Amino acid sequence: MARSIASLLDHYRVTDGKKFRLKKIKPGDTGGLASEIADDAKSLLADGTQRLDDLQARLYAEDRWAVLLIFQAMDAAGKDGTIKHVMAGMDPTASIVTSFKQPSAEELDHDFLWRCAKALPERGRIAIFNRSYYEETLIVRVHPEILGRQQLPPKLVTKNIWKERFEDIRNFERHLARNGTLVLKFFLHLSKKEQKKRFLSRLEEKSKNWKFSLADAEERGYWKQYQAAYEDAIRNTATPHAPWYVVPADNKWFTRLVVAEAIAEGMAGLKNEFPKLDAPKLRELAKARAALLRE
């Protein structure tokens, strides 16, 4: 991956939300690299996915750490495409994508973290959450009537519920980190103007019609509320052990390069290594090799 992309990560990484303001990150930002690398984005991403493939192999072989990648965004920000392109080179048997939609009746009969906890990665694996428990501080906050369908005891639904959910999430992610799970969270920051452009594209191209629903357009009416909810969620849950990356999403090529580099940097920090074989195992392999050569 281009060294210039790596140098931008500190600008998009949030590890302490106290001073974070969403307006400081421009959705159309490309770090000044548009003229330098836009034409080479595909080859640079291919280099990045090759690096991720090697890091995943080490993660799987060592079998000590797990990786959880969380993607949140407004509709049409490119979560699906980013996941598809960035994770393209990885072994599908060692990673799994879970998309969290509207909760089922069974899920509503449990706490808000339960359905995501079931999908956490085992050691040596990567789990990718396309939306997550953060929806409980986003769409549910923008549409508080949803709380009425969550079976919560009335006395627990107070003005402090969002503060309490942020606290629960911080504790949950701290627990994961203490038990060997690398947690990286991505907010793909799309502009309202670019969302409109992508919605119109979905309406005008028959092959994209299936991606659009009237509800998507209706949610645009709550744009300011969603932006405020995202900012508050990031401010309250960004920590050194579970950082947020607020990635500009108006230019898909740039979004994918930044996400790939952030994941690679995080996984490289785990310093996973292929297991070293002891003398008996090496002798066993030597015998197997000699036997094959004799055939």
Tab-separated table of N, CA, C and O in Angstrom, residues 54-170:
chain	number	residue	atom	x	y	z
A	54	ASP	N	-1.478	-12.155	3.447
A	54	ASP	CA	-0.352	-12.679	4.219
A	54	ASP	C	-0.600	-12.512	5.716
A	54	ASP	O	-0.346	-13.436	6.510
A	55	LEU	N	-1.125	-11.358	6.108
A	55	LEU	CA	-1.403	-11.116	7.522
A	55	LEU	C	-2.488	-12.056	8.045
A	55	LEU	O	-2.415	-12.537	9.181
A	56	GLN	N	-3.484	-12.326	7.203
A	56	GLN	CA	-4.539	-13.250	7.614
A	56	GLN	C	-3.994	-14.664	7.787
A	56	GLN	O	-4.373	-15.382	8.720
A	57	ALA	N	-3.109	-15.080	6.887
A	57	ALA	CA	-2.513	-16.415	6.986
A	57	ALA	C	-1.759	-16.566	8.310
A	57	ALA	O	-1.829	-17.615	8.969
A	58	ARG	N	-1.035	-15.533	8.715
A	58	ARG	CA	-0.297	-15.570	9.974
A	58	ARG	C	-1.253	-15.592	11.172
A	58	ARG	O	-1.017	-16.300	12.154
A	59	LEU	N	-2.316	-14.792	11.079
A	59	LEU	CA	-3.335	-14.765	12.134
A	59	LEU	C	-3.937	-16.151	12.331
A	59	LEU	O	-4.068	-16.641	13.462
A	60	TYR	N	-4.299	-16.787	11.225
A	60	TYR	CA	-4.933	-18.106	11.263
A	60	TYR	C	-3.975	-19.174	11.791
A	60	TYR	O	-4.339	-20.014	12.621
A	61	ALA	N	-2.725	-19.118	11.327
A	61	ALA	CA	-1.742	-20.130	11.721
A	61	ALA	C	-1.378	-20.023	13.200
A	61	ALA	O	-1.260	-21.037	13.899
A	62	GLU	N	-1.231	-18.809	13.702
A	62	GLU	CA	-0.837	-18.639	15.101
A	62	GLU	C	-1.993	-18.958	16.050
A	62	GLU	O	-1.785	-19.466	17.156
A	63	ASP	N	-3.215	-18.647	15.617
A	63	ASP	CA	-4.423	-19.041	16.366
A	63	ASP	C	-4.462	-18.501	17.798
A	63	ASP	O	-4.851	-19.199	18.728
A	64	ARG	N	-4.066	-17.243	17.952
A	64	ARG	CA	-4.109	-16.614	19.276
A	64	ARG	C	-5.002	-15.378	19.300
A	64	ARG	O	-5.660	-15.096	20.305
A	65	TRP	N	-4.991	-14.630	18.213
A	65	TRP	CA	-5.776	-13.403	18.135
A	65	TRP	C	-6.987	-13.606	17.229
A	65	TRP	O	-6.990	-14.466	16.354
A	66	ALA	N	-7.990	-12.758	17.425
A	66	ALA	CA	-9.127	-12.664	16.508
A	66	ALA	C	-9.235	-11.195	16.079
A	66	ALA	O	-8.694	-10.298	16.743
A	67	VAL	N	-9.918	-10.942	14.977
A	67	VAL	CA	-10.075	-9.574	14.468
A	67	VAL	C	-11.553	-9.300	14.211
A	67	VAL	O	-12.229	-10.096	13.554
A	68	LEU	N	-12.034	-8.183	14.721
A	68	LEU	CA	-13.407	-7.743	14.488
A	68	LEU	C	-13.379	-6.401	13.772
A	68	LEU	O	-12.818	-5.422	14.280
A	69	LEU	N	-13.971	-6.368	12.583
A	69	LEU	CA	-14.056	-5.146	11.788
A	69	LEU	C	-15.515	-4.707	11.723
A	69	LEU	O	-16.374	-5.483	11.284
A	70	ILE	N	-15.798	-3.500	12.154
A	70	ILE	CA	-17.169	-2.981	12.179
A	70	ILE	C	-17.306	-1.853	11.170
A	70	ILE	O	-16.496	-0.913	11.166
A	71	PHE	N	-18.332	-1.948	10.317
A	71	PHE	CA	-18.593	-0.919	9.311
A	71	PHE	C	-19.951	-0.287	9.559
A	71	PHE	O	-20.968	-0.983	9.637
A	72	GLN	N	-19.947	1.019	9.692
A	72	GLN	CA	-21.176	1.796	9.856
A	72	GLN	C	-21.185	2.924	8.827
A	72	GLN	O	-20.121	3.459	8.485
A	73	ALA	N	-22.371	3.300	8.367
A	73	ALA	CA	-22.460	4.379	7.385
A	73	ALA	C	-23.908	4.687	7.067
A	73	ALA	O	-24.804	3.895	7.363
A	74	MET	N	-24.110	5.827	6.454
A	74	MET	CA	-25.408	6.146	5.892
A	74	MET	C	-25.621	5.281	4.651
A	74	MET	O	-24.665	4.737	4.080
A	75	ASP	N	-26.859	5.144	4.209
A	75	ASP	CA	-27.154	4.350	3.020
A	75	ASP	C	-26.388	4.889	1.817
A	75	ASP	O	-26.236	6.102	1.637
A	76	ALA	N	-25.898	3.973	0.983
A	76	ALA	CA	-25.181	4.271	-0.267
A	76	ALA	C	-23.755	4.767	-0.039
A	76	ALA	O	-23.106	5.235	-0.973
A	77	ALA	N	-23.246	4.644	1.184
A	77	ALA	CA	-21.882	5.098	1.447
A	77	ALA	C	-20.838	4.128	0.917
A	77	ALA	O	-19.660	4.477	0.828
A	78	GLY	N	-21.253	2.902	0.573
A	78	GLY	CA	-20.324	1.960	-0.031
A	78	GLY	C	-19.782	0.900	0.896
A	78	GLY	O	-18.697	0.350	0.647
A	79	LYS	N	-20.521	0.558	1.955
A	79	LYS	CA	-20.040	-0.479	2.872
A	79	LYS	C	-19.839	-1.807	2.149
A	79	LYS	O	-18.790	-2.442	2.281
A	80	ASP	N	-20.862	-2.250	1.406
A	80	ASP	CA	-20.782	-3.544	0.721
A	80	ASP	C	-19.606	-3.593	-0.246
A	80	ASP	O	-18.850	-4.567	-0.278
A	81	GLY	N	-19.463	-2.537	-1.046
A	81	GLY	CA	-18.378	-2.506	-2.027
A	81	GLY	C	-17.010	-2.460	-1.378
A	81	GLY	O	-16.064	-3.105	-1.839
A	82	THR	N	-16.899	-1.706	-0.303
A	82	THR	CA	-15.622	-1.621	0.405
A	82	THR	C	-15.235	-2.970	0.983
A	82	THR	O	-14.097	-3.430	0.832
A	83	ILE	N	-16.193	-3.626	1.633
A	83	ILE	CA	-15.918	-4.946	2.192
A	83	ILE	C	-15.522	-5.923	1.089
A	83	ILE	O	-14.552	-6.677	1.220
A	84	LYS	N	-16.264	-5.903	-0.011
A	84	LYS	CA	-16.002	-6.825	-1.123
A	84	LYS	C	-14.607	-6.623	-1.706
A	84	LYS	O	-13.864	-7.595	-1.918
A	85	HIS	N	-14.230	-5.377	-1.965
A	85	HIS	CA	-12.960	-5.117	-2.632
A	85	HIS	C	-11.762	-5.241	-1.690
A	85	HIS	O	-10.708	-5.758	-2.081
A	86	VAL	N	-11.907	-4.777	-0.460
A	86	VAL	CA	-10.782	-4.811	0.475
A	86	VAL	C	-10.486	-6.238	0.929
A	86	VAL	O	-9.324	-6.628	1.082
A	87	MET	N	-11.540	-7.026	1.134
A	87	MET	CA	-11.348	-8.384	1.646
A	87	MET	C	-11.240	-9.419	0.531
A	87	MET	O	-11.198	-10.625	0.799
A	88	ALA	N	-11.173	-8.965	-0.707
A	88	ALA	CA	-11.215	-9.877	-1.858
A	88	ALA	C	-10.117	-10.930	-1.852
A	88	ALA	O	-10.327	-12.066	-2.289
A	89	GLY	N	-8.929	-10.576	-1.363
A	89	GLY	CA	-7.819	-11.520	-1.431
A	89	GLY	C	-7.731	-12.469	-0.258
A	89	GLY	O	-6.842	-13.318	-0.221
A	90	MET	N	-8.640	-12.351	0.697
A	90	MET	CA	-8.536	-13.174	1.896
A	90	MET	C	-9.188	-14.535	1.735
A	90	MET	O	-10.111	-14.715	0.937
A	91	ASP	N	-8.716	-15.480	2.525
A	91	ASP	CA	-9.271	-16.830	2.537
A	91	ASP	C	-10.681	-16.785	3.113
A	91	ASP	O	-10.865	-16.431	4.285
A	92	PRO	N	-11.700	-17.115	2.331
A	92	PRO	CA	-13.082	-17.035	2.819
A	92	PRO	C	-13.386	-17.985	3.969
A	92	PRO	O	-14.351	-17.794	4.699
A	93	THR	N	-12.574	-19.036	4.136
A	93	THR	CA	-12.820	-19.972	5.240
A	93	THR	C	-12.361	-19.404	6.586
A	93	THR	O	-12.705	-19.946	7.636
A	94	ALA	N	-11.575	-18.324	6.554
A	94	ALA	CA	-11.042	-17.747	7.792
A	94	ALA	C	-11.662	-16.395	8.119
A	94	ALA	O	-11.232	-15.717	9.046
A	95	SER	N	-12.672	-15.995	7.350
A	95	SER	CA	-13.340	-14.728	7.623
A	95	SER	C	-14.811	-14.856	7.261
A	95	SER	O	-15.181	-15.642	6.380
A	96	ILE	N	-15.644	-14.106	7.935
A	96	ILE	CA	-17.080	-14.161	7.668
A	96	ILE	C	-17.688	-12.773	7.821
A	96	ILE	O	-17.315	-12.013	8.716
A	97	VAL	N	-18.606	-12.443	6.922
A	97	VAL	CA	-19.310	-11.162	6.963
A	97	VAL	C	-20.713	-11.404	7.503
A	97	VAL	O	-21.426	-12.289	7.024
A	98	THR	N	-21.104	-10.612	8.495
A	98	THR	CA	-22.456	-10.693	9.035
A	98	THR	C	-23.132	-9.343	8.852
A	98	THR	O	-22.596	-8.311	9.291
A	99	SER	N	-24.279	-9.337	8.191
A	99	SER	CA	-25.048	-8.110	7.998
A	99	SER	C	-26.212	-8.099	8.982
A	99	SER	O	-27.010	-9.038	9.003
A	100	PHE	N	-26.290	-7.063	9.769
A	100	PHE	CA	-27.337	-6.974	10.779
A	100	PHE	C	-28.479	-6.091	10.276
A	100	PHE	O	-28.304	-4.896	10.051
A	101	LYS	N	-29.621	-6.721	10.089
A	101	LYS	CA	-30.811	-6.033	9.613
A	101	LYS	C	-31.737	-5.748	10.791
A	101	LYS	O	-31.316	-5.729	11.937
A	102	GLN	N	-33.013	-5.555	10.510
A	102	GLN	CA	-33.991	-5.337	11.565
A	102	GLN	C	-34.032	-6.539	12.499
A	102	GLN	O	-34.077	-7.681	12.051
A	103	PRO	N	-33.975	-6.319	13.814
A	103	PRO	CA	-33.940	-7.438	14.764
A	103	PRO	C	-35.161	-8.348	14.649
A	103	PRO	O	-36.277	-7.887	14.411
A	104	SER	N	-34.922	-9.642	14.832
A	104	SER	CA	-36.010	-10.617	14.831
A	104	SER	C	-36.696	-10.618	16.196
A	104	SER	O	-36.210	-10.014	17.156
A	105	ALA	N	-37.810	-11.344	16.296
A	105	ALA	CA	-38.518	-11.453	17.576
A	105	ALA	C	-37.614	-12.080	18.635
A	105	ALA	O	-37.603	-11.656	19.794
A	106	GLU	N	-36.842	-13.102	18.234
A	106	GLU	CA	-35.928	-13.740	19.176
A	106	GLU	C	-34.873	-12.758	19.657
A	106	GLU	O	-34.549	-12.708	20.858
A	107	GLU	N	-34.327	-11.967	18.745
A	107	GLU	CA	-33.284	-11.011	19.105
A	107	GLU	C	-33.812	-9.914	20.027
A	107	GLU	O	-33.107	-9.442	20.925
A	108	LEU	N	-35.061	-9.521	19.818
A	108	LEU	CA	-35.659	-8.496	20.669
A	108	LEU	C	-35.922	-9.003	22.080
A	108	LEU	O	-36.127	-8.209	23.005
A	109	ASP	N	-35.907	-10.318	22.256
A	109	ASP	CA	-36.092	-10.898	23.585
A	109	ASP	C	-34.778	-11.005	24.351
A	109	ASP	O	-34.732	-11.614	25.425
A	110	HIS	N	-33.704	-10.456	23.785
A	110	HIS	CA	-32.401	-10.452	24.444
A	110	HIS	C	-31.875	-9.021	24.524
A	110	HIS	O	-32.442	-8.104	23.934
A	111	ASP	N	-30.773	-8.842	25.238
A	111	ASP	CA	-30.150	-7.524	25.312
A	111	ASP	C	-29.617	-7.133	23.932
A	111	ASP	O	-29.415	-7.980	23.059
A	112	PHE	N	-29.356	-5.841	23.737
A	112	PHE	CA	-29.029	-5.336	22.397
A	112	PHE	C	-27.684	-5.811	21.868
A	112	PHE	O	-27.413	-5.719	20.669
A	113	LEU	N	-26.821	-6.330	22.733
A	113	LEU	CA	-25.520	-6.828	22.278
A	113	LEU	C	-25.561	-8.301	21.871
A	113	LEU	O	-24.641	-8.784	21.215
A	114	TRP	N	-26.609	-8.996	22.251
A	114	TRP	CA	-26.658	-10.457	22.138
A	114	TRP	C	-26.453	-10.961	20.715
A	114	TRP	O	-25.627	-11.855	20.476
A	115	ARG	N	-27.191	-10.417	19.774
A	115	ARG	CA	-27.109	-10.980	18.416
A	115	ARG	C	-25.734	-10.762	17.788
A	115	ARG	O	-25.279	-11.554	16.967
A	116	CYS	N	-25.055	-9.684	18.186
A	116	CYS	CA	-23.704	-9.449	17.672
A	116	CYS	C	-22.681	-10.325	18.393
A	116	CYS	O	-21.716	-10.797	17.787
A	117	ALA	N	-22.912	-10.536	19.677
A	117	ALA	CA	-21.993	-11.385	20.443
A	117	ALA	C	-21.939	-12.792	19.863
A	117	ALA	O	-20.887	-13.438	19.862
A	118	LYS	N	-23.071	-13.265	19.338
A	118	LYS	CA	-23.105	-14.610	18.749
A	118	LYS	C	-22.232	-14.725	17.510
A	118	LYS	O	-21.828	-15.823	17.131
A	119	ALA	N	-21.974	-13.598	16.863
A	119	ALA	CA	-21.229	-13.621	15.602
A	119	ALA	C	-19.767	-13.213	15.764
A	119	ALA	O	-19.069	-13.004	14.769
A	120	LEU	N	-19.298	-13.114	16.999
A	120	LEU	CA	-17.906	-12.726	17.228
A	120	LEU	C	-16.944	-13.776	16.665
A	120	LEU	O	-17.262	-14.961	16.631
A	121	PRO	N	-15.751	-13.344	16.253
A	121	PRO	CA	-14.797	-14.285	15.656
A	121	PRO	C	-14.085	-15.140	16.696
A	121	PRO	O	-13.808	-14.686	17.808
A	122	GLU	N	-13.796	-16.375	16.316
A	122	GLU	CA	-12.954	-17.217	17.158
A	122	GLU	C	-11.502	-16.882	16.867
A	122	GLU	O	-11.188	-16.171	15.899
A	123	ARG	N	-10.607	-17.385	17.675
A	123	ARG	CA	-9.183	-17.081	17.484
A	123	ARG	C	-8.722	-17.549	16.095
A	123	ARG	O	-9.087	-18.615	15.635
A	124	GLY	N	-7.927	-16.718	15.475
A	124	GLY	CA	-7.424	-17.033	14.150
A	124	GLY	C	-8.342	-16.593	13.017
A	124	GLY	O	-7.990	-16.741	11.852
A	125	ARG	N	-9.498	-16.018	13.366
A	125	ARG	CA	-10.487	-15.650	12.352
A	125	ARG	C	-10.745	-14.141	12.335
A	125	ARG	O	-10.444	-13.423	13.284
A	126	ILE	N	-11.336	-13.691	11.235
A	126	ILE	CA	-11.747	-12.297	11.075
A	126	ILE	C	-13.259	-12.260	10.918
A	126	ILE	O	-13.816	-12.988	10.091
A	127	ALA	N	-13.925	-11.428	11.706
A	127	ALA	CA	-15.359	-11.207	11.556
A	127	ALA	C	-15.582	-9.782	11.076
A	127	ALA	O	-14.960	-8.840	11.581
A	128	ILE	N	-16.445	-9.636	10.086
A	128	ILE	CA	-16.770	-8.328	9.534
A	128	ILE	C	-18.245	-8.060	9.794
A	128	ILE	O	-19.101	-8.829	9.345
A	129	PHE	N	-18.537	-7.015	10.537
A	129	PHE	CA	-19.911	-6.642	10.825
A	129	PHE	C	-20.333	-5.514	9.890
A	129	PHE	O	-19.782	-4.410	9.934
A	130	ASN	N	-21.311	-5.807	9.037
A	130	ASN	CA	-21.917	-4.793	8.176
A	130	ASN	C	-23.110	-4.230	8.950
A	130	ASN	O	-24.182	-4.815	8.962
A	131	ARG	N	-22.893	-3.121	9.630
A	131	ARG	CA	-23.743	-2.588	10.702
A	131	ARG	C	-23.541	-3.474	11.932
A	131	ARG	O	-22.963	-4.558	11.835
A	132	SER	N	-24.004	-3.014	13.078
A	132	SER	CA	-23.657	-3.718	14.312
A	132	SER	C	-24.527	-3.244	15.464
A	132	SER	O	-25.581	-2.639	15.256
A	133	TYR	N	-24.048	-3.507	16.682
A	133	TYR	CA	-24.746	-3.026	17.872
A	133	TYR	C	-24.806	-1.504	17.923
A	133	TYR	O	-25.594	-0.936	18.690
A	134	TYR	N	-23.999	-0.831	17.115
A	134	TYR	CA	-24.057	0.632	17.087
A	134	TYR	C	-25.383	1.150	16.544
A	134	TYR	O	-25.762	2.296	16.819
A	135	GLU	N	-26.102	0.323	15.797
A	135	GLU	CA	-27.424	0.736	15.321
A	135	GLU	C	-28.338	1.090	16.487
A	135	GLU	O	-29.269	1.892	16.353
A	136	GLU	N	-28.068	0.488	17.658
A	136	GLU	CA	-28.890	0.746	18.840
A	136	GLU	C	-28.655	2.139	19.419
A	136	GLU	O	-29.365	2.558	20.340
A	137	THR	N	-27.642	2.840	18.921
A	137	THR	CA	-27.404	4.222	19.335
A	137	THR	C	-27.559	5.178	18.158
A	137	THR	O	-27.296	6.377	18.302
A	138	LEU	N	-27.981	4.639	17.017
A	138	LEU	CA	-28.120	5.445	15.800
A	138	LEU	C	-29.574	5.483	15.342
A	138	LEU	O	-30.316	6.406	15.680
A	139	ILE	N	-30.017	4.458	14.612
A	139	ILE	CA	-31.387	4.466	14.112
A	139	ILE	C	-32.395	4.472	15.259
A	139	ILE	O	-33.441	5.122	15.187
A	140	VAL	N	-32.082	3.761	16.332
A	140	VAL	CA	-33.004	3.722	17.472
A	140	VAL	C	-33.060	5.087	18.158
A	140	VAL	O	-34.096	5.486	18.689
A	141	ARG	N	-31.956	5.808	18.104
A	141	ARG	CA	-31.939	7.149	18.706
A	141	ARG	C	-32.679	8.151	17.828
A	141	ARG	O	-33.407	9.021	18.331
A	142	VAL	N	-32.505	8.027	16.518
A	142	VAL	CA	-33.201	8.921	15.594
A	142	VAL	C	-34.702	8.629	15.581
A	142	VAL	O	-35.522	9.520	15.411
A	143	HIS	N	-35.026	7.349	15.763
A	143	HIS	CA	-36.431	6.922	15.795
A	143	HIS	C	-36.722	6.276	17.149
A	143	HIS	O	-36.816	5.050	17.256
A	144	PRO	N	-36.854	7.061	18.204
A	144	PRO	CA	-37.013	6.514	19.560
A	144	PRO	C	-38.231	5.628	19.747
A	144	PRO	O	-38.281	4.849	20.703
A	145	GLU	N	-39.189	5.710	18.817
A	145	GLU	CA	-40.356	4.829	18.926
A	145	GLU	C	-39.970	3.359	18.821
A	145	GLU	O	-40.704	2.472	19.278
A	146	ILE	N	-38.806	3.093	18.232
A	146	ILE	CA	-38.331	1.710	18.119
A	146	ILE	C	-38.090	1.111	19.506
A	146	ILE	O	-38.259	-0.089	19.712
A	147	LEU	N	-37.702	1.967	20.456
A	147	LEU	CA	-37.473	1.477	21.815
A	147	LEU	C	-38.723	0.804	22.385
A	147	LEU	O	-38.633	-0.147	23.165
A	148	GLY	N	-39.878	1.302	21.971
A	148	GLY	CA	-41.127	0.744	22.472
A	148	GLY	C	-41.357	-0.685	22.058
A	148	GLY	O	-42.188	-1.391	22.657
A	149	ARG	N	-40.631	-1.145	21.028
A	149	ARG	CA	-40.787	-2.519	20.538
A	149	ARG	C	-39.670	-3.434	21.045
A	149	ARG	O	-39.555	-4.566	20.608
A	150	GLN	N	-38.852	-2.924	21.949
A	150	GLN	CA	-37.689	-3.695	22.393
A	150	GLN	C	-37.890	-4.409	23.731
A	150	GLN	O	-36.928	-4.906	24.312
A	151	GLN	N	-39.113	-4.446	24.200
A	151	GLN	CA	-39.444	-5.247	25.379
A	151	GLN	C	-38.732	-4.814	26.665
A	151	GLN	O	-38.630	-5.592	27.615
A	152	LEU	N	-38.194	-3.610	26.674
A	152	LEU	CA	-37.482	-3.148	27.855
A	152	LEU	C	-38.455	-2.765	28.963
A	152	LEU	O	-39.510	-2.182	28.688
A	153	PRO	N	-38.119	-3.040	30.221
A	153	PRO	CA	-38.952	-2.553	31.324
A	153	PRO	C	-39.025	-1.028	31.263
A	153	PRO	O	-37.982	-0.360	31.119
A	154	PRO	N	-40.207	-0.458	31.346
A	154	PRO	CA	-40.380	0.996	31.209
A	154	PRO	C	-39.456	1.826	32.093
A	154	PRO	O	-38.948	2.872	31.671
A	155	LYS	N	-39.198	1.356	33.311
A	155	LYS	CA	-38.389	2.162	34.232
A	155	LYS	C	-36.924	2.265	33.796
A	155	LYS	O	-36.180	3.104	34.316
A	156	LEU	N	-36.508	1.398	32.828
A	156	LEU	CA	-35.130	1.443	32.335
A	156	LEU	C	-34.954	2.374	31.143
A	156	LEU	O	-33.830	2.669	30.745
A	157	VAL	N	-36.066	2.803	30.566
A	157	VAL	CA	-35.999	3.710	29.409
A	157	VAL	C	-36.044	5.136	29.930
A	157	VAL	O	-37.103	5.753	30.051
A	158	THR	N	-34.874	5.661	30.245
A	158	THR	CA	-34.772	6.998	30.823
A	158	THR	C	-33.975	7.909	29.901
A	158	THR	O	-33.479	7.483	28.842
A	159	LYS	N	-33.800	9.138	30.325
A	159	LYS	CA	-33.025	10.094	29.532
A	159	LYS	C	-31.552	9.699	29.466
A	159	LYS	O	-30.792	10.242	28.650
A	160	ASN	N	-31.143	8.762	30.306
A	160	ASN	CA	-29.740	8.335	30.339
A	160	ASN	C	-29.468	7.098	29.482
A	160	ASN	O	-28.350	6.578	29.506
A	161	ILE	N	-30.460	6.634	28.736
A	161	ILE	CA	-30.297	5.348	28.047
A	161	ILE	C	-29.161	5.357	27.043
A	161	ILE	O	-28.437	4.366	26.899
A	162	TRP	N	-28.932	6.468	26.345
A	162	TRP	CA	-27.857	6.490	25.335
A	162	TRP	C	-26.500	6.513	26.035
A	162	TRP	O	-25.567	5.825	25.615
A	163	LYS	N	-26.395	7.278	27.107
A	163	LYS	CA	-25.164	7.295	27.897
A	163	LYS	C	-24.865	5.902	28.432
A	163	LYS	O	-23.706	5.450	28.421
A	164	GLU	N	-25.893	5.217	28.872
A	164	GLU	CA	-25.718	3.866	29.415
A	164	GLU	C	-25.327	2.878	28.327
A	164	GLU	O	-24.486	1.990	28.547
A	165	ARG	N	-25.908	3.024	27.130
A	165	ARG	CA	-25.541	2.123	26.031
A	165	ARG	C	-24.107	2.367	25.584
A	165	ARG	O	-23.391	1.414	25.243
A	166	PHE	N	-23.683	3.606	25.560
A	166	PHE	CA	-22.287	3.889	25.229
A	166	PHE	C	-21.361	3.227	26.255
A	166	PHE	O	-20.325	2.669	25.900
A	167	GLU	N	-21.733	3.307	27.511
A	167	GLU	CA	-20.927	2.686	28.564
A	167	GLU	C	-20.868	1.170	28.375
A	167	GLU	O	-19.801	0.557	28.509
A	168	ASP	N	-22.009	0.564	28.043
A	168	ASP	CA	-22.052	-0.878	27.809
A	168	ASP	C	-21.149	-1.264	26.638
A	168	ASP	O	-20.437	-2.268	26.690
A	169	ILE	N	-21.199	-0.470	25.574
A	169	ILE	CA	-20.380	-0.755	24.393
A	169	ILE	C	-18.895	-0.623	24.719
A	169	ILE	O	-18.083	-1.474	24.324
A	170	ARG	N	-18.521	0.425	25.435
A	170	ARG	CA	-17.107	0.581	25.806
A	170	ARG	C	-16.630	-0.610	26.637
A	170	ARG	O	-15.534	-1.140	26.409
